[in-house]
mmCIF file of C-alpha atoms in Angstrom:
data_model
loop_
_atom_site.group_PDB
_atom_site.id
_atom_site.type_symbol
_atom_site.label_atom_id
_atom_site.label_comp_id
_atom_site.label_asym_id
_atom_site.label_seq_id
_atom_site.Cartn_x
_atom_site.Cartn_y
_atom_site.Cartn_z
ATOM 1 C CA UNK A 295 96.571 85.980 109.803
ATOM 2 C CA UNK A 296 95.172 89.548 109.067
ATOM 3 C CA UNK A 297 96.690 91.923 107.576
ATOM 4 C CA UNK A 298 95.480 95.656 107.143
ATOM 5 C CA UNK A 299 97.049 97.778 104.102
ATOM 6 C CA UNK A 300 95.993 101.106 104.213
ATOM 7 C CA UNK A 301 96.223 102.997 101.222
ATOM 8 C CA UNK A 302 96.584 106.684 99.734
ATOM 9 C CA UNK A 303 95.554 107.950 96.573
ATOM 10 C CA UNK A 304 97.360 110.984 95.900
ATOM 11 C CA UNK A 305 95.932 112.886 92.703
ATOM 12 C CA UNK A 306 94.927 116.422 91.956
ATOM 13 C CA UNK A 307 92.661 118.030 93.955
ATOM 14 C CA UNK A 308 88.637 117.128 93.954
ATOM 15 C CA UNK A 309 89.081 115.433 90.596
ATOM 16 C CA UNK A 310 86.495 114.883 88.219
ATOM 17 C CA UNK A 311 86.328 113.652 84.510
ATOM 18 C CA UNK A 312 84.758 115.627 81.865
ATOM 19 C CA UNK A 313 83.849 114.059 78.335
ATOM 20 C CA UNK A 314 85.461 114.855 75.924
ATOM 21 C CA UNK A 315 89.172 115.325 77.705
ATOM 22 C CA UNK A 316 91.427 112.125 78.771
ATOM 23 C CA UNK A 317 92.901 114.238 81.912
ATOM 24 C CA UNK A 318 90.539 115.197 84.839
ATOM 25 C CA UNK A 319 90.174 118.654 86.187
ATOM 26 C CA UNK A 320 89.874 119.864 89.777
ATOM 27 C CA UNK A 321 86.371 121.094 90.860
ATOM 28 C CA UNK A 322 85.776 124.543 91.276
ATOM 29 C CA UNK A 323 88.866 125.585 88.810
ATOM 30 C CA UNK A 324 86.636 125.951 86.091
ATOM 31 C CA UNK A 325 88.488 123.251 83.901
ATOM 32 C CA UNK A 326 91.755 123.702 85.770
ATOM 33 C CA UNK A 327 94.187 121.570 88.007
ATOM 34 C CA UNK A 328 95.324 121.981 91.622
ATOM 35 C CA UNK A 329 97.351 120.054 94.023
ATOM 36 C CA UNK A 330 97.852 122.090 96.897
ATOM 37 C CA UNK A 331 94.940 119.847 99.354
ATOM 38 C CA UNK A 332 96.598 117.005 97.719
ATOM 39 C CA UNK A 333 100.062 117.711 98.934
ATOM 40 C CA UNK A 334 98.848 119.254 102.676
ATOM 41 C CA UNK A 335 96.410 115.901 103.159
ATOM 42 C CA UNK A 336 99.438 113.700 102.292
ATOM 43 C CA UNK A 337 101.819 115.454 104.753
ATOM 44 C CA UNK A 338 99.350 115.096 107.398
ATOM 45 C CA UNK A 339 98.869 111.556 106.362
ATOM 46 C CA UNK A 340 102.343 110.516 106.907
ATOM 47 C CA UNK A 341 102.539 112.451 109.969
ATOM 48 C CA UNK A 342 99.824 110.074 111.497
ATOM 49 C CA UNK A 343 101.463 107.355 110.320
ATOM 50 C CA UNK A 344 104.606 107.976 111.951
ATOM 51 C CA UNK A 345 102.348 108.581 115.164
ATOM 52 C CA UNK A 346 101.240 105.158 114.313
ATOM 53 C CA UNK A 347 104.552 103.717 113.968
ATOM 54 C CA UNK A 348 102.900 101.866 110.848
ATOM 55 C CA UNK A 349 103.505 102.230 107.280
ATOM 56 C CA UNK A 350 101.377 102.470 103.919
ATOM 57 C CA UNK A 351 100.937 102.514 100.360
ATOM 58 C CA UNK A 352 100.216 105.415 98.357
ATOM 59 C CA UNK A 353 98.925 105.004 94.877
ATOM 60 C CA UNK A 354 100.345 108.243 93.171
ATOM 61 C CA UNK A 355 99.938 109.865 90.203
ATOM 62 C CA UNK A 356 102.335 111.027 88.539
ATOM 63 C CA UNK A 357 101.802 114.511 87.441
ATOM 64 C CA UNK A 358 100.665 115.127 90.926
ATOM 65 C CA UNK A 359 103.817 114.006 92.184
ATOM 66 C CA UNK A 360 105.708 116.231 90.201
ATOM 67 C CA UNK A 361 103.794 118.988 91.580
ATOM 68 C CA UNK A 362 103.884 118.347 95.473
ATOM 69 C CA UNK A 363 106.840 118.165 97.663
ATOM 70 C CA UNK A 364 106.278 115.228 99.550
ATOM 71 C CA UNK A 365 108.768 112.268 101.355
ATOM 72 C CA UNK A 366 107.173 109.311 101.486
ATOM 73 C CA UNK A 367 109.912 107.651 103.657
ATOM 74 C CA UNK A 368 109.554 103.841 103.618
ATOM 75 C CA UNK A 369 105.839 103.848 102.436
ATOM 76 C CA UNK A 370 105.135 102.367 99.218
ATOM 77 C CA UNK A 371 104.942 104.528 96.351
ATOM 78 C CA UNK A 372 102.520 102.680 93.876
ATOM 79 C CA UNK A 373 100.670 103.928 90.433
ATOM 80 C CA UNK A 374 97.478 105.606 89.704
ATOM 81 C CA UNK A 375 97.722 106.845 86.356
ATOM 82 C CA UNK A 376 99.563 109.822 84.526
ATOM 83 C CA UNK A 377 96.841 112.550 85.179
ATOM 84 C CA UNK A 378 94.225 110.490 86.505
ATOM 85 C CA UNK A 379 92.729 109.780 82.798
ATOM 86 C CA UNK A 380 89.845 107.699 82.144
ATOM 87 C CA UNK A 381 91.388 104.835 81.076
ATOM 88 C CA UNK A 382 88.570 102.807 80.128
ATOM 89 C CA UNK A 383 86.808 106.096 78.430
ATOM 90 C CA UNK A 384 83.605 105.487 80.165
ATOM 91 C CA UNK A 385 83.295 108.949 80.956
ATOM 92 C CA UNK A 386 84.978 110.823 78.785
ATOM 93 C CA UNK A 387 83.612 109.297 75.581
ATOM 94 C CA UNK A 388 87.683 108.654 74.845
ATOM 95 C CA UNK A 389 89.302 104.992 74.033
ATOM 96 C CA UNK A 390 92.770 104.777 75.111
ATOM 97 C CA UNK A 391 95.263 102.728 72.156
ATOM 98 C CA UNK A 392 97.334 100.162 73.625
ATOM 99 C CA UNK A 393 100.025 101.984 72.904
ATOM 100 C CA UNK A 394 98.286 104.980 74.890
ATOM 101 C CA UNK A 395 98.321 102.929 77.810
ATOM 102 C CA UNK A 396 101.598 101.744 77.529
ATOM 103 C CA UNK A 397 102.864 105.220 77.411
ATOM 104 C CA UNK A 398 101.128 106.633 80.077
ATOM 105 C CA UNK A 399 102.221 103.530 82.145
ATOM 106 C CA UNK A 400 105.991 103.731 81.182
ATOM 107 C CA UNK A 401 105.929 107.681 81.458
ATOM 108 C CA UNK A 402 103.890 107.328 85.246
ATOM 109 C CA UNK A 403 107.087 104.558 86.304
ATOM 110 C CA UNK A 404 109.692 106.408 84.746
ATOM 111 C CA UNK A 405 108.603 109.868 86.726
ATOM 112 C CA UNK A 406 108.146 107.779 90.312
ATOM 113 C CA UNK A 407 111.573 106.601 89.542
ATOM 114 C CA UNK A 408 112.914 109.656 89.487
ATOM 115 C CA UNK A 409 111.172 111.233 92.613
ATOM 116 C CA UNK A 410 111.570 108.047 95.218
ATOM 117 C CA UNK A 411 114.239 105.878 93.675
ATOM 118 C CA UNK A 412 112.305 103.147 93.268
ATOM 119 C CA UNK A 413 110.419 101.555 90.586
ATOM 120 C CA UNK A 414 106.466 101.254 91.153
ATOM 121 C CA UNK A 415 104.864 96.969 91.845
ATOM 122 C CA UNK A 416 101.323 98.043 92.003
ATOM 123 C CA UNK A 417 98.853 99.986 90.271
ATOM 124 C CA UNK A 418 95.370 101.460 91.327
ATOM 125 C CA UNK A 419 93.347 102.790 88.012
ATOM 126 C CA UNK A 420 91.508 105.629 88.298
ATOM 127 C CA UNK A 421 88.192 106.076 89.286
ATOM 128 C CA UNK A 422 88.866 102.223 89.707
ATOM 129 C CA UNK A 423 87.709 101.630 86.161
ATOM 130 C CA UNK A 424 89.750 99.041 84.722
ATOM 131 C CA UNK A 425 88.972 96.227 81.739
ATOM 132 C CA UNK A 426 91.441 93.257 80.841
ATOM 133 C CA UNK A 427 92.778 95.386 78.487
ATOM 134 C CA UNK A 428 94.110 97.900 81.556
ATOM 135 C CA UNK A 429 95.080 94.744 83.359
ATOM 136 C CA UNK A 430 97.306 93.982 80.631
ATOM 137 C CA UNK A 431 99.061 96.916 79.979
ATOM 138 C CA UNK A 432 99.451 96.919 84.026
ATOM 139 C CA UNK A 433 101.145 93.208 83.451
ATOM 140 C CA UNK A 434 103.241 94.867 80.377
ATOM 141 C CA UNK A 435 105.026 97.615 82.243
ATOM 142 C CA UNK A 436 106.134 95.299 85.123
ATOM 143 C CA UNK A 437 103.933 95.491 87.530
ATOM 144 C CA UNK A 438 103.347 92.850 90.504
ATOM 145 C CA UNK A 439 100.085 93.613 91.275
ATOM 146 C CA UNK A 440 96.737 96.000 90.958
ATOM 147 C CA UNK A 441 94.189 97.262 93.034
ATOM 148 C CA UNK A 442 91.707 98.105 91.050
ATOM 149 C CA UNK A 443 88.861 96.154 91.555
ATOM 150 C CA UNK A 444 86.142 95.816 94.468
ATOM 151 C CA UNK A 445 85.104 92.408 96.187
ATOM 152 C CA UNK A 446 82.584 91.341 98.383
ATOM 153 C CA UNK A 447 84.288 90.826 102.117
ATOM 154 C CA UNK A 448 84.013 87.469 103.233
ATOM 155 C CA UNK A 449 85.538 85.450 105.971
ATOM 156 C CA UNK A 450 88.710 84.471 104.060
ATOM 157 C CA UNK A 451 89.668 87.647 102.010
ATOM 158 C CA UNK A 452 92.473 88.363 100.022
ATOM 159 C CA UNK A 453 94.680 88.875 96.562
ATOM 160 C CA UNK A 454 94.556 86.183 93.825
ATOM 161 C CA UNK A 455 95.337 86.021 90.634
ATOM 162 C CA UNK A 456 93.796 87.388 87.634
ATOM 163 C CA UNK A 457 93.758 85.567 84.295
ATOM 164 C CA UNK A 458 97.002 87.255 83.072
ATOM 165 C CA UNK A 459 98.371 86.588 85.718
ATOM 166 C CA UNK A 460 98.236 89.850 87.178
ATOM 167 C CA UNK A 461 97.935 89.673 91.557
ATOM 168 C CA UNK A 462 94.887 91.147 92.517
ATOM 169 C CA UNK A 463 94.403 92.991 95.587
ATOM 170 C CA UNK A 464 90.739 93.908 96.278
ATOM 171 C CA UNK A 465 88.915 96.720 97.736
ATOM 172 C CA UNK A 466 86.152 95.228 99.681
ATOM 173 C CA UNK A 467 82.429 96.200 100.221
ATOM 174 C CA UNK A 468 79.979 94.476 102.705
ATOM 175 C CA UNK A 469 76.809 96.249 104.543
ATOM 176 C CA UNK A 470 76.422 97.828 107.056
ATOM 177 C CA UNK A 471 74.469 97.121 111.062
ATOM 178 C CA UNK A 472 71.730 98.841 108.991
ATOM 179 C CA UNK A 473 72.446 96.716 106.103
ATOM 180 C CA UNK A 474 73.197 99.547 103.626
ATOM 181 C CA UNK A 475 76.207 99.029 101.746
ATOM 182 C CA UNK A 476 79.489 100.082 102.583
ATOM 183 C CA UNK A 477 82.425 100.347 100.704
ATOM 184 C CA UNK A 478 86.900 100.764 102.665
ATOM 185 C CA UNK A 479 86.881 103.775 100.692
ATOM 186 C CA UNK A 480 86.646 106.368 103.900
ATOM 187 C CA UNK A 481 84.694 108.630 101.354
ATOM 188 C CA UNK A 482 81.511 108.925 103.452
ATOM 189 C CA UNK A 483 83.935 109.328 106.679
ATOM 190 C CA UNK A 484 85.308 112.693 105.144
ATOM 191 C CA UNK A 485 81.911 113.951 103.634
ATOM 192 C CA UNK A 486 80.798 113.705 107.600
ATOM 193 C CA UNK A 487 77.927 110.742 106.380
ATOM 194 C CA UNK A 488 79.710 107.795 108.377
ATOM 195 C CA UNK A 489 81.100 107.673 112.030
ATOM 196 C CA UNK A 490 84.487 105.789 112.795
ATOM 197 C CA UNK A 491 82.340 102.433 113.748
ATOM 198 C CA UNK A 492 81.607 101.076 110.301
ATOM 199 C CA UNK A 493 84.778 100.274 109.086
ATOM 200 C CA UNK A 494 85.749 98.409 111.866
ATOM 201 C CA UNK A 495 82.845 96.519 111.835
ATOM 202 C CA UNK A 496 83.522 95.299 108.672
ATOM 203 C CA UNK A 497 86.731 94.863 109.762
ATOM 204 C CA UNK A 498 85.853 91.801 111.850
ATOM 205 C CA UNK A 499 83.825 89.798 108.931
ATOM 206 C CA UNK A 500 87.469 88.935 107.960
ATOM 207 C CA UNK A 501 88.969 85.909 109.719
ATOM 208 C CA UNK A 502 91.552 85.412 107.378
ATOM 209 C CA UNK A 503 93.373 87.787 104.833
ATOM 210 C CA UNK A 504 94.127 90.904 104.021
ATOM 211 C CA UNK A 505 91.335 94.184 104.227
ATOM 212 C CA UNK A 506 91.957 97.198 102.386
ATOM 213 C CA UNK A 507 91.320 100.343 103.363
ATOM 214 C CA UNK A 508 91.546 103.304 101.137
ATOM 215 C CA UNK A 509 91.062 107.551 101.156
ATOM 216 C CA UNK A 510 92.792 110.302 99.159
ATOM 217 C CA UNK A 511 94.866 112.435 100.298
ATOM 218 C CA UNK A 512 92.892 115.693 99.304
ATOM 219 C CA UNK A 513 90.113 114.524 100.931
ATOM 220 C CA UNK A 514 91.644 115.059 104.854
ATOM 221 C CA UNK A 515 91.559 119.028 103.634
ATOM 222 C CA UNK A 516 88.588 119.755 101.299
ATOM 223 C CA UNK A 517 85.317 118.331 101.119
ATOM 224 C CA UNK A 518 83.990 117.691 97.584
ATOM 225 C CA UNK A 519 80.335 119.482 98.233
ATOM 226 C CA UNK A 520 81.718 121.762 100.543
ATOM 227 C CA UNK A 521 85.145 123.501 99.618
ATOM 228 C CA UNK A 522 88.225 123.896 101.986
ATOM 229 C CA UNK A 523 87.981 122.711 105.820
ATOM 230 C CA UNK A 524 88.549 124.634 108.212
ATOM 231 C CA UNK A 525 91.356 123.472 111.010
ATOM 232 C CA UNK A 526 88.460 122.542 113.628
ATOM 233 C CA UNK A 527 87.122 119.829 110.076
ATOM 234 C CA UNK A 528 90.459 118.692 109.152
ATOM 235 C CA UNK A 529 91.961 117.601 112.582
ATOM 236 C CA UNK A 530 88.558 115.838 113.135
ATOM 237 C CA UNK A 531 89.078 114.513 109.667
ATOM 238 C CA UNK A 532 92.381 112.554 110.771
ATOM 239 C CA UNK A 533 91.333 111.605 114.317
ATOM 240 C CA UNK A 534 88.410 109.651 112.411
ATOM 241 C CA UNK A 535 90.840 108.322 110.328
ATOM 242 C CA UNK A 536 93.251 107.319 112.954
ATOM 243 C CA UNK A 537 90.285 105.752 114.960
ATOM 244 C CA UNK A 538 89.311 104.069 112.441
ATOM 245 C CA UNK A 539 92.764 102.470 111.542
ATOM 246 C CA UNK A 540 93.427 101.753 115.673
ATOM 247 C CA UNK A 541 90.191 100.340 116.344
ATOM 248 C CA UNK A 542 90.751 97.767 113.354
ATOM 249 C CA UNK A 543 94.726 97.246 114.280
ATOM 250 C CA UNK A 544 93.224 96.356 118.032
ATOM 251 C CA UNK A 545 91.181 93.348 116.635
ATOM 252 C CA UNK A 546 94.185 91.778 115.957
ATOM 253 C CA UNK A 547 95.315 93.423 112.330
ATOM 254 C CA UNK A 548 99.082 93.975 111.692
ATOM 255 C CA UNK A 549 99.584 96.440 109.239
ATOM 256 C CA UNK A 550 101.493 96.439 106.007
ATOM 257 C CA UNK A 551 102.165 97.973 102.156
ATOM 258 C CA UNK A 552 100.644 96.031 99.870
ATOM 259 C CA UNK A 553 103.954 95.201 97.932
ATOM 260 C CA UNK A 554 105.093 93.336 101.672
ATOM 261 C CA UNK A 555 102.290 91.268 100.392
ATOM 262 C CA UNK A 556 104.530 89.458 97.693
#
């Protein structure tokens, strides 16, 4: 079986992480937060999926949630951090305590609680920089699974299980026909560097298991070199992106939320 999860992260717009600050700013704020490409790109994003008649999971985070108005319907509403902080403090020179994880964990729940009714499975770090010691704070706060890490596609792809126990749901990464590599995050697709072709290419290295494919939500609206799109850019933005996600469904791919997974 094949399964296809396509996945959301919806954060503050064009974020970035600075040293020296645990929260990530928006580009071209100067040191400032917005969410308003955030919350168009996911409205547009759920409108294609209802044209799809499929439905997805959106890693959220939370102070982005509390600054949109968004229904998700019956997509999953996973994590992806408080204010997108650098958890591992790679970047911005700042270690997180246990007990700062916890927090921002328990804090990111409680608020997607409140907004959808339902209590997060999954969690997506980001920047996707994650260490055990994320993992386990992810496993502490009651989560079923994460998606943090990337794998190497292979024939026979999916989740296993990490040594805490934790599910793991990978992001993969194979090459491309020109054997560059090539990563489900449509990043490239949006920046107008990759046609709808790759993806489903690597698509069909997968005879068994479950391929994850993942964008954010600012990204259908605003290019990170190039500012704001106009309307001609974005709705060329989300016919890529619903190419992309038919041409894989029509090599046999059913599509689910990740937490259907468990």
């Amino acid at each position: 079986m094949k399964r296809l999860c396509f996945t959301v992260d919806v954060d503050r717009d064009v974020n970035e992480c600075v040293p020296g600050r645990k929260e990530a700013v928006s580009r071209r704020t100067d040191g400032g937060v917005r969410f308003t490409s955030s919350e168009e790109g996911t409205d547009i994003i759920l409108d294609m999926l209802d044209e799809l008649g499929i439905e997805a999971t959106f890693f959220t985070e939370a102070r982005t949630l509390e600054n949109i108005d968004v229904q998700f319907g019956k997509n999953e509403v996973a994590m992806h951090g408080l204010d997108h902080e650098d958890m591992t403090g790679e970047i911005s020179g700042i270690r997180l305590s246990d007990g700062d994880l916890d927090e921002i964990m328990g804090t990111s729940s409680g608020i997607i609680k409140d907004h959808t009714g339902r209590i997060p499975k999954g969690f997506r770090a980001p920047y996707m920089r994650t260490d055990d010691r994320i993992a386990d704070a992810v496993k502490r706060a009651g989560m079923v699974y994460d998606s943090s890490l990337y794998a190497e596609i292979g024939k026979e792809f999916g989740p296993y299980v990490l040594d805490n126990g934790l599910k793991e749901v990978p992001v993969p990464f194979g090459t491309d026909a020109g054997g560059k590599k090539i990563y489900a995050y449509l990043w490239p697709v949006h920046e107008g560097k990759r046609g709808t072709d790759d993806h489903a290419r690597m698509a069909g290295v997968i005879e068994n298991g479950v391929l994850v494919i993942a964008t954010h939500s600012w990204h259908i609206t605003e290019s990170v070199s190039g500012g704001l799109m106009d309307g001609a850019r974005r709705e060329k933005n989300i016919a890529d992106t619903k190419k992309i996600i038919t041409n894989i469904l029509d090599t046999g791919y059913k599509a689910v939320r990740i937490a259907d997974l468990f």
